[in-house]
Short mmCIF file of C-alpha atoms in Angstrom, two decimals:
data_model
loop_
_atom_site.label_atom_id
_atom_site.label_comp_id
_atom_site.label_asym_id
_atom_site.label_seq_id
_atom_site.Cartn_x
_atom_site.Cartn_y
_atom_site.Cartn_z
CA UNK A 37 -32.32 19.48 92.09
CA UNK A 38 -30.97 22.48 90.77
CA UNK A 39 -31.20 21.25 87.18
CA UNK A 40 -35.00 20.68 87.78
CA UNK A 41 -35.35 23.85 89.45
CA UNK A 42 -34.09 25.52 86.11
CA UNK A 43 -35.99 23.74 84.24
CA UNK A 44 -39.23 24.71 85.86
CA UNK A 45 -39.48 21.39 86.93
CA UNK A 46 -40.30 22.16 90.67
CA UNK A 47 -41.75 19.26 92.40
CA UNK A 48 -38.78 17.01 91.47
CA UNK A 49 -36.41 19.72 92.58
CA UNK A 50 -38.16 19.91 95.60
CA UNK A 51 -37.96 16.41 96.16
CA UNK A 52 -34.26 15.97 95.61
CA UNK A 53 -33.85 19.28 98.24
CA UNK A 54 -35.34 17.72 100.56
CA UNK A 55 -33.67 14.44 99.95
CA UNK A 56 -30.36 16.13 100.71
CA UNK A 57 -31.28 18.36 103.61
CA UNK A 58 -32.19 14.90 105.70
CA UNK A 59 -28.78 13.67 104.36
CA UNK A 60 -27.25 17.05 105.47
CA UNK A 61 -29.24 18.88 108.00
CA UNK A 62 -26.51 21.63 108.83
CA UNK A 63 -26.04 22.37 104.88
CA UNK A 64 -26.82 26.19 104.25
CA UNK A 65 -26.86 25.95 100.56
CA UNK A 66 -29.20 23.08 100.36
CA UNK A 67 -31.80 24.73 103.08
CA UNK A 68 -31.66 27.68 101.06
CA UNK A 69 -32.34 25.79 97.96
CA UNK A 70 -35.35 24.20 99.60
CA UNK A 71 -36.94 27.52 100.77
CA UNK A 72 -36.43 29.29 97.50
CA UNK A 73 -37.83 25.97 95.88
CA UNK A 74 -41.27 26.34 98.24
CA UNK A 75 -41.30 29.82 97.11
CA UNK A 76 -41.44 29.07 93.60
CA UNK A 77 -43.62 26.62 93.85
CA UNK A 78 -46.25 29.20 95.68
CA UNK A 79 -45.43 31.92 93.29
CA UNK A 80 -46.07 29.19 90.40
CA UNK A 81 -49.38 28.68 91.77
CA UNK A 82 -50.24 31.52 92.76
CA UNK A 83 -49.66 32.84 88.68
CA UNK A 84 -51.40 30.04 87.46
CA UNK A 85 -54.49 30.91 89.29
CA UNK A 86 -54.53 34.69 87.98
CA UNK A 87 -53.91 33.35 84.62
CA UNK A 88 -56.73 30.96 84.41
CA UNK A 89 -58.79 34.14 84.63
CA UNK A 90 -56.93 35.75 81.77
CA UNK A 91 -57.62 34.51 78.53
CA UNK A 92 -55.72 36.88 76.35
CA UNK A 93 -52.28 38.00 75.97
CA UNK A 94 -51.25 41.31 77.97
CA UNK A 95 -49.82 42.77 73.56
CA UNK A 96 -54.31 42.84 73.05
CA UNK A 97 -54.78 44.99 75.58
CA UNK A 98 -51.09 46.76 76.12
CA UNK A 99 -51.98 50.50 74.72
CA UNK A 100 -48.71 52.66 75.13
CA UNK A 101 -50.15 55.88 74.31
CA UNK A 102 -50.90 55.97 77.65
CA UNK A 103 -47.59 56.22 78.99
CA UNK A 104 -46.82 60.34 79.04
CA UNK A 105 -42.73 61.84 78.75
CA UNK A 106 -43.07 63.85 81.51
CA UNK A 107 -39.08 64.93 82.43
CA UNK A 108 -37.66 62.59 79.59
CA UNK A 109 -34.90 64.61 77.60
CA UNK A 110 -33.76 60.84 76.09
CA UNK A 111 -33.82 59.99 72.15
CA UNK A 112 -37.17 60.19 70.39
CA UNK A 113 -37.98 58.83 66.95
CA UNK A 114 -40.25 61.74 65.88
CA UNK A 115 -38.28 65.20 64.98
CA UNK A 116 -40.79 66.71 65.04
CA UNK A 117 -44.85 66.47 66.06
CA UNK A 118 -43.98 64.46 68.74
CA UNK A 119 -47.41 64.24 70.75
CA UNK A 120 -49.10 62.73 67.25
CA UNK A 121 -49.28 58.78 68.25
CA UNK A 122 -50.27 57.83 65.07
CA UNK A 123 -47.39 59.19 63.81
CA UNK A 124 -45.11 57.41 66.67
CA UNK A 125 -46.79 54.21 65.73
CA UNK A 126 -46.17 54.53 61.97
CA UNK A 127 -42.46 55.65 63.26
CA UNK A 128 -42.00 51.64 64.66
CA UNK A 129 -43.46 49.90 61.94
CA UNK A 130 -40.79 47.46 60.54
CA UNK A 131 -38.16 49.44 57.98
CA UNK A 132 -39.65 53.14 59.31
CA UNK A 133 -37.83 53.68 62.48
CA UNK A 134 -35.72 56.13 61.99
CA UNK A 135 -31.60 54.88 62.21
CA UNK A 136 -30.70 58.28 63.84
CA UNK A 137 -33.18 57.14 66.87
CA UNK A 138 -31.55 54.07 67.07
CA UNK A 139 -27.93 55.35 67.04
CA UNK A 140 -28.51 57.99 69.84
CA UNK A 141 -30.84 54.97 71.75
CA UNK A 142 -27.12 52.87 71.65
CA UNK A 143 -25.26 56.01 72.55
CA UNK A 144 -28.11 56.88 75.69
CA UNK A 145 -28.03 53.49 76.68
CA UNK A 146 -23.99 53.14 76.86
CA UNK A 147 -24.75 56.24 79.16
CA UNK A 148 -26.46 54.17 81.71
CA UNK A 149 -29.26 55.46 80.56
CA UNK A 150 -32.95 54.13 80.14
CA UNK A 151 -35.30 54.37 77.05
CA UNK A 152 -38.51 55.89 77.59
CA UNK A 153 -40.86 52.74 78.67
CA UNK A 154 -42.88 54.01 76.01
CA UNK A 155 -40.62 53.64 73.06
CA UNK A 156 -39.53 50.37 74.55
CA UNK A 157 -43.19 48.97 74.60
CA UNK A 158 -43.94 50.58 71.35
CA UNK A 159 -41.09 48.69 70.08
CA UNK A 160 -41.79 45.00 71.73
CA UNK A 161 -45.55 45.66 70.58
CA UNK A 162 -43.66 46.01 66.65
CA UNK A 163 -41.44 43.33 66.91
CA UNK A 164 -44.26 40.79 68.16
CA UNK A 165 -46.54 41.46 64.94
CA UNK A 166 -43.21 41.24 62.59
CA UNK A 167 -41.88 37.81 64.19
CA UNK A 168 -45.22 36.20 64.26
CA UNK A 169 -45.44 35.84 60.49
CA UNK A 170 -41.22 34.85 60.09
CA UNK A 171 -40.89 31.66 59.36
CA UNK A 172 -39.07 29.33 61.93
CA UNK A 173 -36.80 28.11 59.45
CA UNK A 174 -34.74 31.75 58.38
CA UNK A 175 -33.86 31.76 54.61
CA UNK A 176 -30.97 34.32 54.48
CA UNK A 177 -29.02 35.43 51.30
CA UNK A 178 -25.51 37.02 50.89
CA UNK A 179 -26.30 41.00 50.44
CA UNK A 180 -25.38 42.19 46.76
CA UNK A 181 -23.41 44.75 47.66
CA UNK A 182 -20.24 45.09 50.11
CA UNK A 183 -20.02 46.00 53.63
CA UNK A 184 -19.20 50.03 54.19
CA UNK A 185 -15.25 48.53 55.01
CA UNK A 186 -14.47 47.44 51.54
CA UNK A 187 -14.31 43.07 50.89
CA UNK A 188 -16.55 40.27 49.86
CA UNK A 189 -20.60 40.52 50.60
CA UNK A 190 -21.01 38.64 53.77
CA UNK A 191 -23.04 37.73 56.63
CA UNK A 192 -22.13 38.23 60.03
CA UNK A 193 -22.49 35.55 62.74
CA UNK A 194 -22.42 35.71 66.64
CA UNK A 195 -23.29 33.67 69.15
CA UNK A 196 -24.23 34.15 73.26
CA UNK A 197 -23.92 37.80 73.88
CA UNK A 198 -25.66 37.20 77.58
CA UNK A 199 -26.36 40.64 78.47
CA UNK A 200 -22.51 42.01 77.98
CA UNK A 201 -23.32 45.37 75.85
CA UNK A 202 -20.37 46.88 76.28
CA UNK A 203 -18.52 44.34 74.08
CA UNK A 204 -21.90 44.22 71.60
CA UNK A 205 -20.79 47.75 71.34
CA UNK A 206 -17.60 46.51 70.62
CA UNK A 207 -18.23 44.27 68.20
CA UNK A 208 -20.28 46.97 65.89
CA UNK A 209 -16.67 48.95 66.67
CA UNK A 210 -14.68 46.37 64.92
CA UNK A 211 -17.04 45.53 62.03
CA UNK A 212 -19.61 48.19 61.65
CA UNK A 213 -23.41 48.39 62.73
CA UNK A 214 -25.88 46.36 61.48
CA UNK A 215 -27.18 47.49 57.87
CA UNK A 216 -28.37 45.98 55.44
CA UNK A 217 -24.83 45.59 53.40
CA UNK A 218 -23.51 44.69 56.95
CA UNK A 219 -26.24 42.00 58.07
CA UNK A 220 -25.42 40.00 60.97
CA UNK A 221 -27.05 37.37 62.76
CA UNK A 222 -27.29 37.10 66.53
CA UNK A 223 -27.75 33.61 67.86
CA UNK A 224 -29.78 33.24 70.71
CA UNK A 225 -28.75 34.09 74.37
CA UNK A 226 -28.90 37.69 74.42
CA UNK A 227 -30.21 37.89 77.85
CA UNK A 228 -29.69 36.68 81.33
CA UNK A 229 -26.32 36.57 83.52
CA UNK A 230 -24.70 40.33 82.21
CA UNK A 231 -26.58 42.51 83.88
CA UNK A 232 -26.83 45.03 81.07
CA UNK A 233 -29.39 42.19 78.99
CA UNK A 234 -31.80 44.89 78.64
CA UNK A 235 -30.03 47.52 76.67
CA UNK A 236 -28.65 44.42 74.13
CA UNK A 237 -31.60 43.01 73.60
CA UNK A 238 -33.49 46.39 72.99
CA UNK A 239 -29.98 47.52 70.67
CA UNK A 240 -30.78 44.28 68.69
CA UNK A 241 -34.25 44.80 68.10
CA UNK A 242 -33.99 48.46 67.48
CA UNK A 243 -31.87 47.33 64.64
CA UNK A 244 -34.08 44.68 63.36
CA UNK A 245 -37.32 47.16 63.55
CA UNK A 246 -35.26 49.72 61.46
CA UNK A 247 -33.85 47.37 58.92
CA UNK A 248 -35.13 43.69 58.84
CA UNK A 249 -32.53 43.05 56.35
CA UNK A 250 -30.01 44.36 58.83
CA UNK A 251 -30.22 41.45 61.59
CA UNK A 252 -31.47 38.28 62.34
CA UNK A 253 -31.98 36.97 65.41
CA UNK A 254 -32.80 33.16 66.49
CA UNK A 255 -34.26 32.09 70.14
CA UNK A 256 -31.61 30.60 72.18
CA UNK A 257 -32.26 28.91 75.94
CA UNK A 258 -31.97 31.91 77.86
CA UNK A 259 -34.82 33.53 76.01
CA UNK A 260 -37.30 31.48 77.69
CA UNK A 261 -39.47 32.37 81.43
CA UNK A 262 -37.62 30.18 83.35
CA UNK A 263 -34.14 30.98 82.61
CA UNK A 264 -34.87 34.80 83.11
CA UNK A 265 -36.25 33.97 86.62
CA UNK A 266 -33.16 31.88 87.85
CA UNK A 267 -30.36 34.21 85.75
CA UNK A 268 -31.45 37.72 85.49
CA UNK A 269 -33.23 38.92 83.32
CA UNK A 270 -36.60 38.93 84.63
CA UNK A 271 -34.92 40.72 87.96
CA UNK A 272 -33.28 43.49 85.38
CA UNK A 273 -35.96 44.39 83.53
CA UNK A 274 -38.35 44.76 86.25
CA UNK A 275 -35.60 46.63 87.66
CA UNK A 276 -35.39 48.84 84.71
CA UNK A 277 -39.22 49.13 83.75
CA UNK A 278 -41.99 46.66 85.26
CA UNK A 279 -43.65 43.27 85.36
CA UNK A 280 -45.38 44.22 81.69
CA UNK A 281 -42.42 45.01 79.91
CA UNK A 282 -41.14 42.08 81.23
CA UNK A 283 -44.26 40.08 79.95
CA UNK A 284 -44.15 41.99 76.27
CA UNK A 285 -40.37 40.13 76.10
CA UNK A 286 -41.50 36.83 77.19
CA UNK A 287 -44.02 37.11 74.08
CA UNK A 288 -41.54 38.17 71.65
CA UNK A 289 -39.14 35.66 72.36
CA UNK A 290 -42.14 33.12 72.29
CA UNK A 291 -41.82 33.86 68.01
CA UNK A 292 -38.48 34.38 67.53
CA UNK A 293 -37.07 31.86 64.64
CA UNK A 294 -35.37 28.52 65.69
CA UNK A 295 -32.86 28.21 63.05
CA UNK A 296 -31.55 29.71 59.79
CA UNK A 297 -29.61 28.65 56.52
CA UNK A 298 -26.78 30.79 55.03
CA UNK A 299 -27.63 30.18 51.00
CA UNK A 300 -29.18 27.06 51.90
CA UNK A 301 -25.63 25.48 52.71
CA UNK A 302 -24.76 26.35 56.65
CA UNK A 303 -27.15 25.48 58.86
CA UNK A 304 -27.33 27.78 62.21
CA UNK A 305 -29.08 27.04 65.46
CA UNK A 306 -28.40 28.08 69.27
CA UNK A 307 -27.99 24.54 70.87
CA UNK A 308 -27.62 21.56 68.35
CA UNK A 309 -29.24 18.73 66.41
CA UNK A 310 -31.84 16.96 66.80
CA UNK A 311 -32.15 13.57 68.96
CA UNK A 312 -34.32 11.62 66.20
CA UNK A 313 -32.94 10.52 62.82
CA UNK A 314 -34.00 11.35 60.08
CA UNK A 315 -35.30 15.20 60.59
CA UNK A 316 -35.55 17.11 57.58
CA UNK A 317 -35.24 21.35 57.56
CA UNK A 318 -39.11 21.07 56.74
CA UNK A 319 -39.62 19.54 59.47
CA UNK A 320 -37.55 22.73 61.09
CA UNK A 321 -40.21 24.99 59.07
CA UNK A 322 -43.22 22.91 60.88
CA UNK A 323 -42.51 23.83 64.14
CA UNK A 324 -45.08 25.82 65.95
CA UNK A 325 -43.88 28.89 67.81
CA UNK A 326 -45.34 31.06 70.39
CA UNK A 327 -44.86 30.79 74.10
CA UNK A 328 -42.92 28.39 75.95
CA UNK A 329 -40.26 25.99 74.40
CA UNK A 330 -42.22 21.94 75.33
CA UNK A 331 -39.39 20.43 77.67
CA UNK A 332 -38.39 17.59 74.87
CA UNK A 333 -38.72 17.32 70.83
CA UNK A 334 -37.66 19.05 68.06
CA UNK A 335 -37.86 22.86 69.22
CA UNK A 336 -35.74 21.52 72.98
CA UNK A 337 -33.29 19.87 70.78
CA UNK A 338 -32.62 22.79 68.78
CA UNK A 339 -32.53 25.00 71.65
CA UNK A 340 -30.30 22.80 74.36
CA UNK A 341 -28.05 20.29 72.54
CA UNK A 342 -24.44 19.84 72.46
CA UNK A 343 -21.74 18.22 70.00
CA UNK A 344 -19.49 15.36 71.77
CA UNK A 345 -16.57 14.17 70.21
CA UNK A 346 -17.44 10.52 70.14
CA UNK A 347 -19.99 8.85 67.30
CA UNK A 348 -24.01 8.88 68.59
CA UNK A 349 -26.06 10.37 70.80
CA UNK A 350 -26.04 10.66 74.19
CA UNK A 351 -28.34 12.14 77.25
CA UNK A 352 -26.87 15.63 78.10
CA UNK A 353 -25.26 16.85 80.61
CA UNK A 354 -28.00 19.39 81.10
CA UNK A 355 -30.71 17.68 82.46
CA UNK A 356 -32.03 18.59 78.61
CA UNK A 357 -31.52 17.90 75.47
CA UNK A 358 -29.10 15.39 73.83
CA UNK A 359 -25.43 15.49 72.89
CA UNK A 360 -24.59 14.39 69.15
CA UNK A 361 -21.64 12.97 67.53
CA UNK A 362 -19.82 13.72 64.49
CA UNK A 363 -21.62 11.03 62.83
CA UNK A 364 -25.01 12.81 63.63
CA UNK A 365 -23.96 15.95 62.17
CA UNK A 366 -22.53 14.39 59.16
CA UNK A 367 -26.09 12.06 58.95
CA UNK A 368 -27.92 15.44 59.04
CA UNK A 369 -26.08 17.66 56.99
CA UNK A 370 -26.40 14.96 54.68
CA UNK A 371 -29.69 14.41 55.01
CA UNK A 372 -30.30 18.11 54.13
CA UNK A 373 -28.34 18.77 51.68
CA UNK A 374 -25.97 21.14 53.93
CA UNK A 375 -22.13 21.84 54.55
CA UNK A 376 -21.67 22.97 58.03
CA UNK A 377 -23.48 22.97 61.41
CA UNK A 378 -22.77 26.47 63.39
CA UNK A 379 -23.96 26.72 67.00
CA UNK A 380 -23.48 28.49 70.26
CA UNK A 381 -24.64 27.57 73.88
CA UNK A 382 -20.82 27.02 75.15
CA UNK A 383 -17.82 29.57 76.12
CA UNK A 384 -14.81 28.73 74.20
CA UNK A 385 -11.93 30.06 75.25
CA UNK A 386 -10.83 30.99 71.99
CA UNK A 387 -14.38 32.40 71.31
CA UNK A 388 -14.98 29.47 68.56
CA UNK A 389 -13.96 26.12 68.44
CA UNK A 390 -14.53 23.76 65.09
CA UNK A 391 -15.45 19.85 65.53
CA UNK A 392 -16.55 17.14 63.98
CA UNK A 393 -14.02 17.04 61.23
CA UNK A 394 -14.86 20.30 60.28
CA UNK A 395 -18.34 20.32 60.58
CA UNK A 396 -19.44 21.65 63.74
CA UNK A 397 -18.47 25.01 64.41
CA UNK A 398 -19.53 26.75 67.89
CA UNK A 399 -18.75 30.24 68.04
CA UNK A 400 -19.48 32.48 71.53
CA UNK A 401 -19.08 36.01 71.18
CA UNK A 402 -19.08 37.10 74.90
CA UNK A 403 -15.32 37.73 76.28
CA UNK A 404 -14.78 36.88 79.65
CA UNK A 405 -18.08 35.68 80.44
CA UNK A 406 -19.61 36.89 83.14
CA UNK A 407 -16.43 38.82 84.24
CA UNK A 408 -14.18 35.62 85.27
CA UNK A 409 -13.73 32.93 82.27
CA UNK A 410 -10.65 34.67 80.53
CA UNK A 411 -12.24 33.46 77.16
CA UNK A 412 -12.17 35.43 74.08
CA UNK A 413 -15.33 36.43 71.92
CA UNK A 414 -15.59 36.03 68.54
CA UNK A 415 -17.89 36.46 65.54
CA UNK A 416 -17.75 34.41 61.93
CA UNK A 417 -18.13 36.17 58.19
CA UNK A 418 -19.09 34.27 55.64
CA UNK A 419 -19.02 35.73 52.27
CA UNK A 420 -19.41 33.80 49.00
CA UNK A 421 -17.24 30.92 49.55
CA UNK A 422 -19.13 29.90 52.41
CA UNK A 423 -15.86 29.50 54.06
CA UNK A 424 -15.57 30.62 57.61
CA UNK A 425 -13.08 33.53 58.56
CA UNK A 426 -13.12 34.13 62.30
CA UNK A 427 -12.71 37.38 64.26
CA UNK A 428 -11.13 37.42 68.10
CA UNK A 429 -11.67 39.84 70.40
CA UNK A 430 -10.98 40.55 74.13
CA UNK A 431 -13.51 41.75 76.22
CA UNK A 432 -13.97 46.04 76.70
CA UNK A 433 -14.16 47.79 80.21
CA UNK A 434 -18.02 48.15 81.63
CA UNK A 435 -19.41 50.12 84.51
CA UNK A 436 -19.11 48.25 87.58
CA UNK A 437 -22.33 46.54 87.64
CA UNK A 438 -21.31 42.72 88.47
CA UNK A 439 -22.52 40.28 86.39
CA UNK A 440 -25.92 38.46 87.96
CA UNK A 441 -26.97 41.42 89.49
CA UNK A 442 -30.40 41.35 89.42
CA UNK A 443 -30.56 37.37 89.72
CA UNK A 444 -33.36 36.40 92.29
CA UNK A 445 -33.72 32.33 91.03
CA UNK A 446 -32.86 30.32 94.21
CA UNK A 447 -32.58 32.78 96.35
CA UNK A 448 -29.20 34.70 94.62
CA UNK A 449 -27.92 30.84 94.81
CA UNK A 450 -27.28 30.83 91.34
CA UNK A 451 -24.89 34.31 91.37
#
């Protein structure tokens, strides 16, 4: 049941509730399951209805011009002429945005402190028109020159980040921010669980809006409707902002990219491969973004699989997706011309761990996930060997804001 229930899949959830509350009558946990069940199944409705009435996405009609300072002494990304919107518009176009704004936006945010819901709208609005025409497929290419540190051109991988900012912060600490001799790429799961998701989402996308070239980010699970109801991040940024904001995310993540190739070699994707033979990186390209993930195919694959140590495939865990074998990865790689699978979607405890003969590499940059797993983060370079050199790190002090915080799914079940 409480697989279903995260997978939006509320009827059958319901059912096995209610299966167990006649098997256990006295059982708290699986009453309260059932009740917050009923409730989402109302709510569900209840959205559907005002939906069918609504034929175009809230981004047409979103103006944030509307939205006045008043008492807000926070960053701004005009220096001047600050009440000219055109000007504020032009400020967010992709490769405009001004890096000082989005340096003092880190260093406001670190303070517990909340963008303008302006700026933050202005931004979503930006990043929705520059995703919508990226290809699902990424193409990304060693940068000529070296990062500010000195050594090799390279790319930067991470994986789940899950709302823990502080050790985002961190991670630009140990190996610079985001630039466009520094690119990184962020694999899916920014959001949900840590309960500061908002301010590393809006850090990543700040970058991405002020240098493309700087970061890349692919959809992971947890950037999807239903897992920001049950884990958080709906909660924290209605929270934060409002129900729209929340809405301008949902259709941003809708076009983030699937999947990307490091110089057409190492093949990166949030969950794993897929559960059909014979799937080529066009067919990768093909895949139709916008909106909600479908619950099976291609796109879920990508999104929710997991390697196993044993050859073939096999149902997952998950309730979703499929678990592959070394022999899948090697089939595919194969298939596509490619050395290396790197995915996320699973603590390590040593922030990384490398299967498959090789071949398989997960890496999970979030330290002692959700502020009990002990793990380690880590984060990948890969510079012009393609070789992977791995970088450990334990997680950094945060405020005391619990992990889960704003988590309403199930009735707080879930925290």
């Amino acid at each position: 049941g409480t697989a279903y229930f995260a997978l939006n899949k509320l009827k059958l959830a319901r059912k096995d509730f209610r299966q167990v509350c006649k098997l256990k009558p006295k059982d708290k946990d699986a009453r309260g399951k059932l009740q917050a069940c009923e409730k989402a199944i109302k709510e569900q409705a209840f959205a559907n209805a005002i939906q069918s009435t609504q034929s175009s996405p809230l981004s047409e009609t979103y103006e944030p011009s509307n939205l006045h300072l008043g008492n807000y002494d926070g960053p701004q990304p005009l220096v001047e002429d600050q009440a000219n919107m055109e000007l504020e518009v032009a400020a967010f176009r992709p490769g405009q945005l001004p890096r000082k704004f989005v340096l003092d936006a880190l260093d406001w945010m670190k303070d517990q402190k909340q963008l303008h819901k302006r700026f933050v709208a202005r931004l979503l609005l930006s990043c929705l028109q520059y995703f919508k025409y990226q290809p699902t497929l990424m193409d990304i290419r060693l940068p000529t020159e070296p990062p500010p540190q000195g050594g090799s051109p390279r790319v930067t991988v991470c994986g789940d980040t899950h709302g823990q900012f502080y050790d985002v912060l961190n991670i630009f600490q140990i190996n610079g921010y985001p630039a466009s001799n520094n690119p990184y790429l962020f694999n899916g799961d920014f959001v949900d669980r840590g309960s500061f998701s908002v301010e590393v989402i809006l850090a990543l996308l700040l970058f991405k809006i002020s240098d493309p070239s700087s970061i890349y980010l692919t959809r992971g699970n947890h950037e999807t409707k239903n897992m920001n109801r049950i884990y958080g991040f709906e909660g924290e940024v209605k929270a934060k902002y409002d129900e729209q904001i929340f809405d301008l995310f949902l259709e941003v993540f809708g076009f983030l990219p699937l999947a990307a190739t490091i110089q057409d070699k190492i093949f990166i994707t949030h969950g794993g491969l897929p559960s059909t033979a014979g799937v080529t990186l066009q067919n990768v390209r093909e895949i139709k973004r916008g909106g909600e993930p479908p619950e099976s195919g291609l796109a879920s694959d990508l999104l929710w699989s997991d390697p196993q140590p044993f050859p073939g495939r096999s149902p997952s865990k998950r309730g979703v997706g499929f678990s592959f074998g070394p022999d899948i990865t090697e089939a595919f790689l194969q298939e596509n011309q490619l050395n290396l699978l790197v995915r996320s979607h699973e603590v390590k405890q040593e922030g990384y761990l490398v299967e498959h003969g090789g071949k398989t590499i997960t890496v999970f940059s979030a330290p002692n996930y959700c502020d009990s797993m002990g793990n380690k983060g880590a984060f990948i370079h890969f510079d012009e060997s393609l070789e992977p050199k791995f970088t450990q790190y334990d997680a950094v002090p945060h405020p005391n804001i619990k992990p889960m915080q704003y988590a309403a799914g199930m009735g707080g079940l879930f925290a």
